[in-house]
XYZ file of C-alpha atoms in Angstrom:
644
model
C 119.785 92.140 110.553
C 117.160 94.835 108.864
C 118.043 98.088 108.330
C 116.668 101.317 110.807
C 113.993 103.323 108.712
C 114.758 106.584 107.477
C 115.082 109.065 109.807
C 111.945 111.625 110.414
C 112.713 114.829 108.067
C 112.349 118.457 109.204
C 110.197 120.189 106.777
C 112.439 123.393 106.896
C 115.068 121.189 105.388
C 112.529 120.399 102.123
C 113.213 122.885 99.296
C 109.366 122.879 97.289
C 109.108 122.967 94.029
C 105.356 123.596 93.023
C 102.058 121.775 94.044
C 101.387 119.112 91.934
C 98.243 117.862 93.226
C 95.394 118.670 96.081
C 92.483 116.216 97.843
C 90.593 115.894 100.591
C 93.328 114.821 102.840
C 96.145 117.518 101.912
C 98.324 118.182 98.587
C 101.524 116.711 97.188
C 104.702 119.413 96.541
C 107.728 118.606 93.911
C 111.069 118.032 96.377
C 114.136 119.542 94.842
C 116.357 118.507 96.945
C 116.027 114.768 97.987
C 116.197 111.757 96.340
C 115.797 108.229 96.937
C 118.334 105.229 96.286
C 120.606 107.949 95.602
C 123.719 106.324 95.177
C 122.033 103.668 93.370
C 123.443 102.567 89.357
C 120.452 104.436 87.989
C 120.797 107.815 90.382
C 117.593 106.914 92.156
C 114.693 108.610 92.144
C 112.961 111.514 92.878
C 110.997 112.642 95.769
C 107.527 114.292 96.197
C 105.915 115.172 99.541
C 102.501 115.038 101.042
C 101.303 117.428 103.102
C 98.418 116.514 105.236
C 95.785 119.192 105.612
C 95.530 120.949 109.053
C 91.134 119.595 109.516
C 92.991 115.959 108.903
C 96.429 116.169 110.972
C 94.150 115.170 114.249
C 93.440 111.857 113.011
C 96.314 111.105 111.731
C 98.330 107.663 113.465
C 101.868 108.958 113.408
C 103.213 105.408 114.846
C 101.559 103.859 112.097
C 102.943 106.127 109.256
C 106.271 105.805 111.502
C 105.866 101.583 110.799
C 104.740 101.686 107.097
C 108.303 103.933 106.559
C 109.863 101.061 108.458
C 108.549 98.398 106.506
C 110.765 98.456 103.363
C 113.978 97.987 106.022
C 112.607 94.446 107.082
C 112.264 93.322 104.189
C 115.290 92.117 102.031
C 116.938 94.970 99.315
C 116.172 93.024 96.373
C 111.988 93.387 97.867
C 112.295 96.748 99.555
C 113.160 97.917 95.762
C 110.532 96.008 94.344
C 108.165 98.092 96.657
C 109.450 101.170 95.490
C 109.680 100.209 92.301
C 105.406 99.098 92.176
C 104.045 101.731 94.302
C 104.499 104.951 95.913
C 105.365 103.418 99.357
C 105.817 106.180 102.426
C 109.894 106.964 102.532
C 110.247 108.764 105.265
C 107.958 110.983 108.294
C 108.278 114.615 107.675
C 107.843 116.950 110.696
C 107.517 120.420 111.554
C 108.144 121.626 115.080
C 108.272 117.877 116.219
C 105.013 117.349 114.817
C 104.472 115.297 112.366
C 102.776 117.308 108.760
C 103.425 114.752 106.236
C 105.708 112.087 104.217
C 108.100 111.949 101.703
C 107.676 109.550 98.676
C 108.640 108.713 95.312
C 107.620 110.414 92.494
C 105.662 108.567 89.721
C 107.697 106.887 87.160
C 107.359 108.506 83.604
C 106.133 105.682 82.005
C 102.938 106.138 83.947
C 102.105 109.188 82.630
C 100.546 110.037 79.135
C 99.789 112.813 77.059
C 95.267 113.279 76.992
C 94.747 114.023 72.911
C 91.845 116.663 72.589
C 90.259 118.391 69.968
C 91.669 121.992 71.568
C 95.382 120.814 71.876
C 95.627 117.723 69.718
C 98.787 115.793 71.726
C 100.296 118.761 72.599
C 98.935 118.591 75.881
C 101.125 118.389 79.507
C 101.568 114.901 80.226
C 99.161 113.065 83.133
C 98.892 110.576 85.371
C 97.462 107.392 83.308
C 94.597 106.237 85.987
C 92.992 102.862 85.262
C 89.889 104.640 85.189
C 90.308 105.915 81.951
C 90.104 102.355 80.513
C 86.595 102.094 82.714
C 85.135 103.574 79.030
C 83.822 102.414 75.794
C 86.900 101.682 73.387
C 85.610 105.048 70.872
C 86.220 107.090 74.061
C 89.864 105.489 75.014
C 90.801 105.539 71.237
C 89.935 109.212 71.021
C 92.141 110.461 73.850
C 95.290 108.892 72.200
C 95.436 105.063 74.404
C 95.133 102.046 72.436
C 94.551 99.285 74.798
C 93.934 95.906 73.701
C 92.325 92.969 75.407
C 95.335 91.351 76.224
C 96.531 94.724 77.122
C 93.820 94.518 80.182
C 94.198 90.996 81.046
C 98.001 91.411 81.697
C 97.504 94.702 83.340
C 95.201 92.601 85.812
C 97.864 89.972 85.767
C 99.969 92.386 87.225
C 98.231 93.496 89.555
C 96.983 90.548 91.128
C 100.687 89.853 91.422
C 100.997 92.898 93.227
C 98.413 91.928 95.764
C 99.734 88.751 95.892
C 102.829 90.112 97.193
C 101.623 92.890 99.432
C 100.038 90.442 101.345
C 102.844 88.401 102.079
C 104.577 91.296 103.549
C 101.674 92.209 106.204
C 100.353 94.847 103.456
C 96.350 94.983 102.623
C 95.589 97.933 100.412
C 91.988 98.425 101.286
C 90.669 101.436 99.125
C 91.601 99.832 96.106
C 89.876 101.876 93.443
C 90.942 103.190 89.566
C 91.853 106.059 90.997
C 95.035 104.584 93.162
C 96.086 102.763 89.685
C 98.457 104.121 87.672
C 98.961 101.948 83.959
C 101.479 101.533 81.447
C 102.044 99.415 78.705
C 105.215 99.428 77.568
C 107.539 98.220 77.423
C 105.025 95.505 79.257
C 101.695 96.510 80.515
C 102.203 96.830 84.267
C 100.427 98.869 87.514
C 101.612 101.248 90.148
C 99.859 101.678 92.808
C 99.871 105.464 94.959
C 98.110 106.458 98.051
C 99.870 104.182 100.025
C 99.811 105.611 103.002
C 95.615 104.278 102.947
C 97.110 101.069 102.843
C 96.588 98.706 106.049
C 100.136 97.236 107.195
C 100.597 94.609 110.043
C 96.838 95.773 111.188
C 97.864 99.537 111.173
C 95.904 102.134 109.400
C 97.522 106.139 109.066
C 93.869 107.137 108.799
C 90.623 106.056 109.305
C 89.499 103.473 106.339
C 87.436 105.474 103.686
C 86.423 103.929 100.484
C 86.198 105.212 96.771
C 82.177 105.585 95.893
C 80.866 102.456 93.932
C 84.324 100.589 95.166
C 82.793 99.823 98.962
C 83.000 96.010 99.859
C 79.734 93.941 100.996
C 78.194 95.805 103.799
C 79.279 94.572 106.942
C 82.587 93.822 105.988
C 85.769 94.569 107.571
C 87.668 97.479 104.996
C 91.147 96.959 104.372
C 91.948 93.275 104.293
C 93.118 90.431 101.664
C 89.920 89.558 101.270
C 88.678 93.008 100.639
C 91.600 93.275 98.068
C 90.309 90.136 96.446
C 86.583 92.099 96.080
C 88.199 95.256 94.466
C 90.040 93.227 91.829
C 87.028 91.355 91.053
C 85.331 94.936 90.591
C 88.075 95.852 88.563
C 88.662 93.317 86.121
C 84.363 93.089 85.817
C 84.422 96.490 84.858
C 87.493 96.658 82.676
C 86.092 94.536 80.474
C 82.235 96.223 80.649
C 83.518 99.441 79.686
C 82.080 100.562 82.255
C 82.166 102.726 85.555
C 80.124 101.414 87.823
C 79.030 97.522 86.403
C 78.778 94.366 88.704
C 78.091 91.679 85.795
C 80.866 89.643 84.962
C 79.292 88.911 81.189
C 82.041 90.663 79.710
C 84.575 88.728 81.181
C 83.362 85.454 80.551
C 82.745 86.440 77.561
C 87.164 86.489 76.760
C 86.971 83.728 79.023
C 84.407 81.525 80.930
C 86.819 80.825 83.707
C 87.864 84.340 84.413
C 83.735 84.673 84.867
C 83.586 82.134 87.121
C 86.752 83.022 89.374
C 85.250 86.793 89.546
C 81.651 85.811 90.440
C 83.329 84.016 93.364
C 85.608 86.823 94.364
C 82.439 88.991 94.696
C 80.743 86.329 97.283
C 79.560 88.142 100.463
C 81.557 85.508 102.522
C 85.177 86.966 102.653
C 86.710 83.446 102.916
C 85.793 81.719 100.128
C 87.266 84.654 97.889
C 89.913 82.932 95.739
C 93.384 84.808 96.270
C 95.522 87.008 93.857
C 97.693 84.317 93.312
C 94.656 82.482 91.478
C 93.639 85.269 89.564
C 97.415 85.756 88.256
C 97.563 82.282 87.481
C 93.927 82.307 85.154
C 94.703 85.815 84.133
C 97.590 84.530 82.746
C 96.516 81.341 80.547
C 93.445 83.777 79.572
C 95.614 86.016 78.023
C 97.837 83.241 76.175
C 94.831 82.039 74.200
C 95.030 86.172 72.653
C 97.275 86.924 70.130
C 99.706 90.192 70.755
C 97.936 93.074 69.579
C 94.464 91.829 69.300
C 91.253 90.305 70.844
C 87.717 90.485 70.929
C 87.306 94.117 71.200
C 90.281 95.269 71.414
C 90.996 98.663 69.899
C 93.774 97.563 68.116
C 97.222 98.557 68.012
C 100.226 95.589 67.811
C 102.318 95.751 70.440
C 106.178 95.266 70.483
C 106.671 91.591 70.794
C 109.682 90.939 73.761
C 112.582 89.768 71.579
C 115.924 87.831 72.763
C 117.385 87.053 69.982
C 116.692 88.008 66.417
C 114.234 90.379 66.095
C 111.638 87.708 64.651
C 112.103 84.971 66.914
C 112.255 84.346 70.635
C 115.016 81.932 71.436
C 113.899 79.542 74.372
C 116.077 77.520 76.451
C 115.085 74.384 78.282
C 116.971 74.175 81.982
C 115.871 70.574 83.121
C 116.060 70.652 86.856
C 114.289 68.184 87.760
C 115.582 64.522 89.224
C 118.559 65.072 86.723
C 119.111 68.073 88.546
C 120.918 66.072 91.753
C 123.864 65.076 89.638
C 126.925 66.766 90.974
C 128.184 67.708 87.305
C 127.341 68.765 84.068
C 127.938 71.284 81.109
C 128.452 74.157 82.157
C 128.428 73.715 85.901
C 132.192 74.562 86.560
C 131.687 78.140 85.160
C 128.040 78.869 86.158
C 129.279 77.749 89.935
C 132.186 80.438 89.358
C 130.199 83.038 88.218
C 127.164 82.464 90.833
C 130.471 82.922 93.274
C 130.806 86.252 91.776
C 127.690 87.227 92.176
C 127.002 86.510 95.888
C 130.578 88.181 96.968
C 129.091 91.186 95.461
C 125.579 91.252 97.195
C 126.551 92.594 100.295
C 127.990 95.974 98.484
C 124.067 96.327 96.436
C 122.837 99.669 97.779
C 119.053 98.987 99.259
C 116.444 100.952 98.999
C 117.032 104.063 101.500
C 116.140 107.627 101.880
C 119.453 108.832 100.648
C 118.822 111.926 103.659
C 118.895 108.974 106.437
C 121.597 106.724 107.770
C 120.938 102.816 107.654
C 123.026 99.774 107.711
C 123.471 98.307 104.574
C 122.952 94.533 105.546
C 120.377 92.330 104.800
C 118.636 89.216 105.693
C 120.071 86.519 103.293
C 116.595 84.857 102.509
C 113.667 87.377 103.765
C 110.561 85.947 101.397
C 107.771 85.074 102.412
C 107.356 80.856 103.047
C 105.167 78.696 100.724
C 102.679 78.416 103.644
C 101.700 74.489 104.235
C 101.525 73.722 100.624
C 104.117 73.348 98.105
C 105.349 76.630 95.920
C 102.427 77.939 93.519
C 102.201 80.762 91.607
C 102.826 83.518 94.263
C 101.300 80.531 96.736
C 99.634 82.626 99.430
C 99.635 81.386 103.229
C 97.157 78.644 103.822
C 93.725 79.687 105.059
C 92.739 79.907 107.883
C 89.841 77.710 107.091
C 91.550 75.062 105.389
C 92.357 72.117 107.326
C 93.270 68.501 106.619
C 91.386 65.119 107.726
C 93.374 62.118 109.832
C 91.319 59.278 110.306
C 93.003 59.398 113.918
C 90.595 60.917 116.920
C 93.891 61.907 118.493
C 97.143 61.581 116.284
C 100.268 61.770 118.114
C 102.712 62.889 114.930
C 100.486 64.197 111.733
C 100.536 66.676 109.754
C 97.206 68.283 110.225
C 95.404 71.246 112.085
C 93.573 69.547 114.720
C 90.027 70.735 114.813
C 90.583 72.636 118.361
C 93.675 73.131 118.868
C 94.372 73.483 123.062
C 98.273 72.636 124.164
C 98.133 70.146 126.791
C 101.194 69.980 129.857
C 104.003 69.074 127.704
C 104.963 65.227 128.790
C 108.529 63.887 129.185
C 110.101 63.259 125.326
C 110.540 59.923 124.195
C 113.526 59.728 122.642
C 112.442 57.673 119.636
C 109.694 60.481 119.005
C 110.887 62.927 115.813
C 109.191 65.878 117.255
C 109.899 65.741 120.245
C 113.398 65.995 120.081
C 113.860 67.852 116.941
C 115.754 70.989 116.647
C 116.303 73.436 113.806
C 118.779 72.894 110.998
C 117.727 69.256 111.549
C 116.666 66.706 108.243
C 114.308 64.157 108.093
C 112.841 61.985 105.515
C 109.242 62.216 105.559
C 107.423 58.858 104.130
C 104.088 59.664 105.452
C 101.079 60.492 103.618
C 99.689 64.578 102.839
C 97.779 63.779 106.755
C 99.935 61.642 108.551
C 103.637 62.641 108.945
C 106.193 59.632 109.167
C 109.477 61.189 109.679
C 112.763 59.451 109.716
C 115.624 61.582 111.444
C 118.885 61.632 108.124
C 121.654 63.900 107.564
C 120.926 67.134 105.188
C 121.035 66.182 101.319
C 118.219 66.513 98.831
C 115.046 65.384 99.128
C 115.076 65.842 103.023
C 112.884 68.119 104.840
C 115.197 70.598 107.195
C 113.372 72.321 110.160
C 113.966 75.744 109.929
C 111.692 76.920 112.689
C 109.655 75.435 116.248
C 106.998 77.143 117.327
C 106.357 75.378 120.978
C 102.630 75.213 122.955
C 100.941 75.004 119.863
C 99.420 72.599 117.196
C 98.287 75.138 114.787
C 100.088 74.453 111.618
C 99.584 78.212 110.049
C 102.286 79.028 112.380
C 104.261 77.886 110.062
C 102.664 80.008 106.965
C 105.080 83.285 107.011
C 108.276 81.163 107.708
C 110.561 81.873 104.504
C 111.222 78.924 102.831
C 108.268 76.357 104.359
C 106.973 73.836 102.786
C 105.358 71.523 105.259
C 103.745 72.041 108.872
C 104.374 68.950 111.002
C 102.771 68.776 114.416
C 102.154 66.786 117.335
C 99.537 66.825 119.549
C 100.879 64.864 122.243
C 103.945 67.633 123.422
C 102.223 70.800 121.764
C 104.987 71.754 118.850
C 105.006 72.412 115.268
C 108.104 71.734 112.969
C 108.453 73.850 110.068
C 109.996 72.078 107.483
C 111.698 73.194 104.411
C 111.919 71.076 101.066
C 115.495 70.784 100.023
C 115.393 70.158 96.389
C 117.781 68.578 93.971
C 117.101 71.378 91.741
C 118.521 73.725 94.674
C 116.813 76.620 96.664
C 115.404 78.667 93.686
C 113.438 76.002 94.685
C 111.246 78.814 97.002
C 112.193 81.484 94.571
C 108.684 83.297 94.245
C 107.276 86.016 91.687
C 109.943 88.689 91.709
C 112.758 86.512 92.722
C 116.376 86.045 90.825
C 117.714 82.811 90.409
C 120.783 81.625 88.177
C 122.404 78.422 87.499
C 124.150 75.863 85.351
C 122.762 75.800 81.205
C 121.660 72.347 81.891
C 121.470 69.743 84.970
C 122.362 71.021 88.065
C 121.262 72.686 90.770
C 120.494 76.954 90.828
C 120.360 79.204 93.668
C 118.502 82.380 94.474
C 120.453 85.390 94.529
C 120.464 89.374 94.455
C 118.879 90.649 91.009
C 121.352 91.549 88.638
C 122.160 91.642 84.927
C 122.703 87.944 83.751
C 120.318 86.441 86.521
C 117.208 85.414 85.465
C 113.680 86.799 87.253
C 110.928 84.759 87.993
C 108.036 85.908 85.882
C 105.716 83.036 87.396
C 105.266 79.938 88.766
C 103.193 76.870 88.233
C 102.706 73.887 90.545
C 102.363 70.603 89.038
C 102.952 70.916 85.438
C 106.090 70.442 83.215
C 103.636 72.275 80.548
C 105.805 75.244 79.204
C 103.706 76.978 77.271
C 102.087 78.186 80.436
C 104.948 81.031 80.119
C 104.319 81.712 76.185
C 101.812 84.997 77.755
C 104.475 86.255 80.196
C 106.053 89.509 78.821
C 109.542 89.022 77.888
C 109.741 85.310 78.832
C 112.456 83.804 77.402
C 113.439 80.628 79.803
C 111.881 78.059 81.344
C 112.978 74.993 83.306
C 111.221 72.912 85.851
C 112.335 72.050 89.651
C 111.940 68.728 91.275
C 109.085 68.849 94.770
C 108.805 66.107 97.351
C 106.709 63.376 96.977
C 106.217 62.935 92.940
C 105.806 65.519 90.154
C 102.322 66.947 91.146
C 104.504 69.440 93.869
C 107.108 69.898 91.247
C 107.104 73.814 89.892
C 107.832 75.188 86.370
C 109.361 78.812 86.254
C 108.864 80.626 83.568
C 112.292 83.260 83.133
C 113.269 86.621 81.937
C 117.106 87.231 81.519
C 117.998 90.373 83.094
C 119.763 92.395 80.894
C 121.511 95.744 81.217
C 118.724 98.145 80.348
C 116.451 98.316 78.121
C 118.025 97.904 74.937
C 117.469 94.069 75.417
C 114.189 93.861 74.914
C 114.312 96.683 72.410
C 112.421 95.605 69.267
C 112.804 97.314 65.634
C 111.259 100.862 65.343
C 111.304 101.036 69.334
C 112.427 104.422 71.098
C 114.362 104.577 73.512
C 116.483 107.344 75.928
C 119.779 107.167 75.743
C 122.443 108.872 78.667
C 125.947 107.737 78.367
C 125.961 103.924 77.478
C 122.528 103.599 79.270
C 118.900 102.789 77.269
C 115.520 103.217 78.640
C 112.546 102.975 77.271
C 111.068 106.230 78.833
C 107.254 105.438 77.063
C 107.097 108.159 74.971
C 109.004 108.659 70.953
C 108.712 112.594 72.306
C 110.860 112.029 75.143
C 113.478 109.423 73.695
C 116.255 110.510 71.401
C 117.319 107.073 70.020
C 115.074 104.467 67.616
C 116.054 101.022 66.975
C 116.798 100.077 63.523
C 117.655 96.389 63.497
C 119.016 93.367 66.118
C 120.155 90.178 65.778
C 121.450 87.266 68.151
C 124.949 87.524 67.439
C 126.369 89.589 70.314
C 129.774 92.340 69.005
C 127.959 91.993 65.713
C 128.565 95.912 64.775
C 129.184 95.000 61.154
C 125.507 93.526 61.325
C 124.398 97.159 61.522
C 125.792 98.885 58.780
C 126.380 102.614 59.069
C 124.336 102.467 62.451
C 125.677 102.578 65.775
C 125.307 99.541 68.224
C 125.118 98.481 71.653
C 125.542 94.808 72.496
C 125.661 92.228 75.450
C 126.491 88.359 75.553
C 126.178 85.725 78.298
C 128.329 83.089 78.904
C 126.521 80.581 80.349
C 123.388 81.104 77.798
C 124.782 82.377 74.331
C 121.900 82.073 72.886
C 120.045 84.809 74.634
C 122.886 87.608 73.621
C 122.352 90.047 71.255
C 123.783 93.658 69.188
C 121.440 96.409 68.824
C 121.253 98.749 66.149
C 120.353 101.935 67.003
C 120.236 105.978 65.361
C 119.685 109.238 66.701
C 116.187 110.878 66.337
């Protein structure tokens, strides 16, 4: 069951605390007294509200600003928090006499903000919004207003991004006047983007407003604003001019130049045919390998300026453990399993009581969907695997197939005929397994019981043969059809390495330090997040670019190793402390360390670290925080720490 979506606010209940902005659409106001995720561990966050000017209140869709505030309650908490947590995402519909004036949101994040160095006011400045098109400028100009950005810098900033996309899209989201101007940057303590002006975004089809575009960011003309593919074009146009220095540039020189392949993938992302754009999830996946070949801190023309390498650990080495999940991964036993099964146990009882992301001024139920993500489309996981085009299609050397595993060319459901009972599709229904010995275009299923390496059906979409039907079911893996009675099996891979199998970018998994099987669950500290995913490789230094990587392991795909995925980890610690490096500030309130992105606004500095966790005698005179894991030692640590 979802949650409801906040309820619409009355905008006599909103006490206003100043304007902090004004466009052509209306002006955003500081909110004193609301908050979002209020009763969450961290106290939630605050809340800012947008006012839409009286000349644009006419055009203004009001069901559609009602659905993008609904959107966070379908999804799962764990993603509902990751959408407030990577862009300013409509909270709730603010209304004054029963009309409705504006939104509620949240506030930027601090570490999105900097402070602009000038010759008048040195950095004594008011801090402000870090836009992405202040990088859009020759290094001299980004050095002299206090940013030092590296190469690397960029290409994980675009990284993150494309993730971002990646993601969006799989929950019905295209942002469609993706410009420098809707990108907020930060880089530490890892270069990442938020996104604002959200309520521009197109969701499930739905615009708020009529689609407008940022001058010089307008796709092809001709082109339909506001979709993936559209997304795919601004990215392009993004990472081209990130790397010219340059407002307004269209030549991709610059990028090939750091990389021929990132050239290539953005000269195709600015065809004029919309399809043949590669998707997010490919430039995440080059972005990525582009920026292992940099070391931290440098590149080509970089500005210079080392960044804090992500330690687990000591502070001069990165510990990283090898979780083999592959075929090894069926055996029922193993180090470790007893107590990782125990405290996985834990974990899940507690789910249910993890506060999602609500308007804290709202009521909503507090359940969830188990498994909301998005499905793997057709094709086995990738990274961030998008839903299969709907141009791709594969070729049976049957005219007419009765059982494949292809899109027929024109699909048109035919009267359904009397089952057979020997036919698998026929007379399948869902939570059913099957052993599929085909080939990647003809299906050959044989009906089984439920173990790994089976395929279960976890959905049936009847009168059709179109196997994208299948694309947004969590957890698919393979599209089965048959022609002959006009149904579609989706079918779910059920892996020896278990069901983090379909974890995706964002996800938390956790099991056994060794062979055994791990399981996706609610983000918390001691679970690992996915950082990325590859298809088809067991090559682990793939994850070596990822910030704060610090696991890997690989998980076991049907039919041989090419569909088998390697996750590359991040242990999630309590705060921030634990990827704290020497010389690093951070905020500290009560036991609690952040890293707020700023030495002005932190009150604590690092002074030394090491792997041993209770180690206080490690840090002399110093105080000391400190954190442990029992199922991965290795990955503990103490913290030294002073006051500033």
């Amino acid at each position: 069951m979802s949650t409801r979506p906040a309820a619409p606010v009355e905008f006599a209940t909103l006490a206003l605390d100043g304007e902090l902005g004004r466009g052509g659409q209306g002006s955003v106001h500081r909110v004193r007294n609301k908050r979002i995720n209020e009763s969450a561990a961290d106290g939630g966050w605050e809340v800012v509200y947008k006012e839409y000017a009286p000349a644009v209140l006419p055009q203004v869709d009001a069901a559609a600003l009602a659905a993008a505030v609904a959107l966070p309650g379908r999804l799962t908490g764990e993603q509902g928090r990751w959408l407030c947590e990577k862009t300013a995402w409509p909270a709730a519909v603010v209304r004054r006499d029963g009309q409705t004036c504006g939104f509620l949101m949240r506030a930027v994040p601090d570490r999105f903000r900097f402070t602009l160095r000038t010759l008048a006011t040195g950095n004594q400045g008011s801090p402000r919004l870090a836009s992405l098109e202040y990088l859009l400028n020759e290094d001299a100009y980004v050095a002299g207003i206090g940013l030092t950005v590296t190469d690397r810098d960029r290409l994980l900033l675009l990284a993150d991004l494309a993730t971002t996309l990646d993601r969006l899209h799989r929950f019905g989201v295209a942002v469609g006047d993706l410009s420098p101007k809707n990108l907020l940057f930060t880089l530490t303590p890892q270069p990442e983007c938020f996104l604002i002006d959200c309520d521009a975004a197109r969701t499930d089809g739905a615009t708020v407003l009529p689609q407008a575009e940022t001058p010089d960011w307008h796709v092809p003309a001709g082109e339909e604003r506001a979709t993936r593919h559209s997304d795919t074009y601004k990215l392009a146009l993004l990472a081209v001019r990130l790397f010219a220095r340059d407002q307004a540039s269209t030549d991709p020189a610059a990028l090939a130049a750091i990389d021929p392949a990132l050239g290539a993938l953005a000269r195709a992302s600015l065809g004029t045919d919309p399809a043949a754009r590669p998707t997010p999830a490919a430039w995440t996946e080059q972005l990525a390998s582009s920026a292992s070949k940099l070391k931290p801190g440098g590149g080509p023309k970089g500005a210079g300026g080392a960044k804090p390498k992500p330690p687990t650990g000591s502070a001069t080495s990165r510990p990283r453990v090898n979780s083999g999940a592959g075929s090894a991964g069926s055996a029922a036993g193993g180090a470790g399993v007893g107590s990782a099964a125990a405290w996985v146990g834990k974990v899940l009882a507690v789910v249910a009581a993890v506060v999602a992301v609500l308007l804290f001024v709202a009521h909503r139920d507090d359940s969830h969907p188990a498994d909301a993500r998005s499905s793997a489309g057709s094709r086995p996981l990738t990274v961030s695997q998008p839903p299969r085009s709907a141009s791709s299609s594969y070729q049976t050397p049957q005219p007419d197939p009765t059982l494949s595993s292809t899109r027929p060319g024109t699909p048109s459901p035919t009267p359904t005929p009397t089952p057979s009972p020997t036919d698998p599709v026929a007379i399948a229904g869902v939570g059913d397994c099957f052993f599929d010995t085909g080939t990647n275009g003809h299906a050959d299923l044989t009906p089984t019981t439920c173990t790994t390496g089976t395929f279960k059906v976890v959905r049936i979409n009847e009168g059709s043969t179109d196997l994208d039907g299948c694309a947004n079911v969590p957890g698919n893996d393979e599209s089965v059809s048959s022609k002959r009675y006009s149904r579609v099996l989706c079918l779910s891979y059920q892996s020896p390495g278990g069901d983090s199998y379909h974890a995706r970018q964002g996800d938390c998994v956790f099991g056994p330090n060794g062979a055994g099987p791990w399981s996706l669950l609610s983000c918390r500290t001691g679970a690992f997040k996915v950082l990325a995913i590859y298809r088809g490789t067991s090559d682990h230094s793939k994850c070596d670019s990822w910030p704060h990587y610090n696991q890997w392991r690989t998980v076991s795909g049907p039919k041989g190793a090419d569909q088998d995925v390697l996750q590359c980890l991040s242990m999630v610690f309590p705060d921030d402390a634990g990827y704290a490096t020497v010389r690093e500030c951070l905020s500290k309130s009560g036991s609690t360390f952040t890293n707020v992105g700023s030495c002005d606004r932190s009150n604590v500095y690092v002074t030394g670290r090491t792997s041993t966790p209770n180690s206080p005698a490690f840090c002399g005179q110093d105080a000391s925080t400190y954190w442990r894991s029992n199922e991965f030692p290795d990955l503990g640590y103490t913290v030294c720490w002073r006051w500033r």
